[in-house]
Amino acid sequence: MAKGKKEDADDTYSAKLDMCLTDGIVKTGSGIVLGALVSTLFMRRRRWPIIAGMGMGIGLAYANCEFELNPKRKSAA
């Protein structure tokens, strides 16, 4: 019985990691696309909006993943 419970825990953890990876790819890509759009339309093709959008996407994905893997942690605010 204990072996089946361990496998279920491993499957749950790997599913959460897969979701975190997918979320990170989607949010980083979205940040890059939105940054490129802002850069093209408003900033005369500067590079920093693309980098800022990518950073925001990575940060949001990291925060979501951290909350998903450690749901009992309280926020500092």
PDB file of C-alpha atoms in Angstrom, residues 11-77:
ATOM      1  CA  ASP A  11       2.658  11.655 -10.220  1.00  0.00           C
ATOM      2  CA  THR A  12       1.029  14.662  -8.561  1.00  0.00           C
ATOM      3  CA  TYR A  13       4.363  16.432  -8.140  1.00  0.00           C
ATOM      4  CA  SER A  14       5.437  15.755 -11.721  1.00  0.00           C
ATOM      5  CA  ALA A  15       2.057  16.984 -12.986  1.00  0.00           C
ATOM      6  CA  LYS A  16       2.528  20.215 -11.025  1.00  0.00           C
ATOM      7  CA  LEU A  17       6.026  20.636 -12.468  1.00  0.00           C
ATOM      8  CA  ASP A  18       4.720  20.058 -15.982  1.00  0.00           C
ATOM      9  CA  MET A  19       2.037  22.685 -15.395  1.00  0.00           C
ATOM     10  CA  CYS A  20       4.669  25.110 -14.083  1.00  0.00           C
ATOM     11  CA  LEU A  21       6.856  24.574 -17.139  1.00  0.00           C
ATOM     12  CA  THR A  22       3.943  25.056 -19.523  1.00  0.00           C
ATOM     13  CA  ASP A  23       2.798  28.153 -17.641  1.00  0.00           C
ATOM     14  CA  GLY A  24       6.329  29.564 -17.788  1.00  0.00           C
ATOM     15  CA  ILE A  25       6.614  29.036 -21.522  1.00  0.00           C
ATOM     16  CA  VAL A  26       3.204  30.594 -22.214  1.00  0.00           C
ATOM     17  CA  LYS A  27       3.703  33.612 -19.957  1.00  0.00           C
ATOM     18  CA  THR A  28       7.252  34.278 -21.154  1.00  0.00           C
ATOM     19  CA  GLY A  29       6.152  34.040 -24.790  1.00  0.00           C
ATOM     20  CA  SER A  30       3.198  36.322 -24.142  1.00  0.00           C
ATOM     21  CA  GLY A  31       5.461  38.855 -22.453  1.00  0.00           C
ATOM     22  CA  ILE A  32       7.839  38.819 -25.407  1.00  0.00           C
ATOM     23  CA  VAL A  33       4.982  39.268 -27.891  1.00  0.00           C
ATOM     24  CA  LEU A  34       3.396  42.115 -25.933  1.00  0.00           C
ATOM     25  CA  GLY A  35       6.791  43.753 -25.437  1.00  0.00           C
ATOM     26  CA  ALA A  36       7.509  43.526 -29.162  1.00  0.00           C
ATOM     27  CA  LEU A  37       4.103  45.001 -29.954  1.00  0.00           C
ATOM     28  CA  VAL A  38       4.637  47.927 -27.570  1.00  0.00           C
ATOM     29  CA  SER A  39       8.159  48.395 -28.888  1.00  0.00           C
ATOM     30  CA  THR A  40       6.998  48.477 -32.486  1.00  0.00           C
ATOM     31  CA  LEU A  41       3.975  50.702 -31.994  1.00  0.00           C
ATOM     32  CA  PHE A  42       5.126  53.184 -29.358  1.00  0.00           C
ATOM     33  CA  MET A  43       8.863  53.035 -28.668  1.00  0.00           C
ATOM     34  CA  ARG A  44      10.444  53.243 -32.110  1.00  0.00           C
ATOM     35  CA  ARG A  45      11.741  49.684 -31.911  1.00  0.00           C
ATOM     36  CA  ARG A  46      13.618  49.810 -28.642  1.00  0.00           C
ATOM     37  CA  ARG A  47      14.742  46.589 -27.017  1.00  0.00           C
ATOM     38  CA  TRP A  48      13.852  47.245 -23.382  1.00  0.00           C
ATOM     39  CA  PRO A  49      10.059  46.706 -23.649  1.00  0.00           C
ATOM     40  CA  ILE A  50      10.703  43.198 -24.975  1.00  0.00           C
ATOM     41  CA  ILE A  51      13.088  42.416 -22.124  1.00  0.00           C
ATOM     42  CA  ALA A  52      10.706  43.917 -19.560  1.00  0.00           C
ATOM     43  CA  GLY A  53       7.791  41.871 -20.909  1.00  0.00           C
ATOM     44  CA  MET A  54       9.883  38.720 -20.802  1.00  0.00           C
ATOM     45  CA  GLY A  55      10.928  39.456 -17.225  1.00  0.00           C
ATOM     46  CA  MET A  56       7.342  40.028 -16.145  1.00  0.00           C
ATOM     47  CA  GLY A  57       6.275  36.758 -17.765  1.00  0.00           C
ATOM     48  CA  ILE A  58       9.028  34.831 -15.998  1.00  0.00           C
ATOM     49  CA  GLY A  59       8.206  36.514 -12.687  1.00  0.00           C
ATOM     50  CA  LEU A  60       4.499  35.736 -12.937  1.00  0.00           C
ATOM     51  CA  ALA A  61       5.190  32.131 -13.874  1.00  0.00           C
ATOM     52  CA  TYR A  62       7.617  31.757 -10.974  1.00  0.00           C
ATOM     53  CA  ALA A  63       5.115  33.208  -8.506  1.00  0.00           C
ATOM     54  CA  ASN A  64       2.343  30.896  -9.737  1.00  0.00           C
ATOM     55  CA  CYS A  65       4.638  27.887  -9.589  1.00  0.00           C
ATOM     56  CA  GLU A  66       5.829  28.771  -6.093  1.00  0.00           C
ATOM     57  CA  PHE A  67       2.235  29.054  -4.895  1.00  0.00           C
ATOM     58  CA  GLU A  68       1.281  25.787  -6.601  1.00  0.00           C
ATOM     59  CA  LEU A  69       4.134  23.815  -5.052  1.00  0.00           C
ATOM     60  CA  ASN A  70       3.925  25.449  -1.574  1.00  0.00           C
ATOM     61  CA  PRO A  71       0.250  26.329  -1.041  1.00  0.00           C
ATOM     62  CA  LYS A  72       0.536  26.701   2.744  1.00  0.00           C
ATOM     63  CA  ARG A  73       3.060  29.529   2.577  1.00  0.00           C
ATOM     64  CA  LYS A  74       1.683  32.926   3.476  1.00  0.00           C
ATOM     65  CA  SER A  75       2.590  36.016   1.484  1.00  0.00           C
ATOM     66  CA  ALA A  76       4.744  38.676   3.176  1.00  0.00           C
ATOM     67  CA  ALA A  77       2.174  41.426   2.654  1.00  0.00           C
TER      68      ALA A  77
END
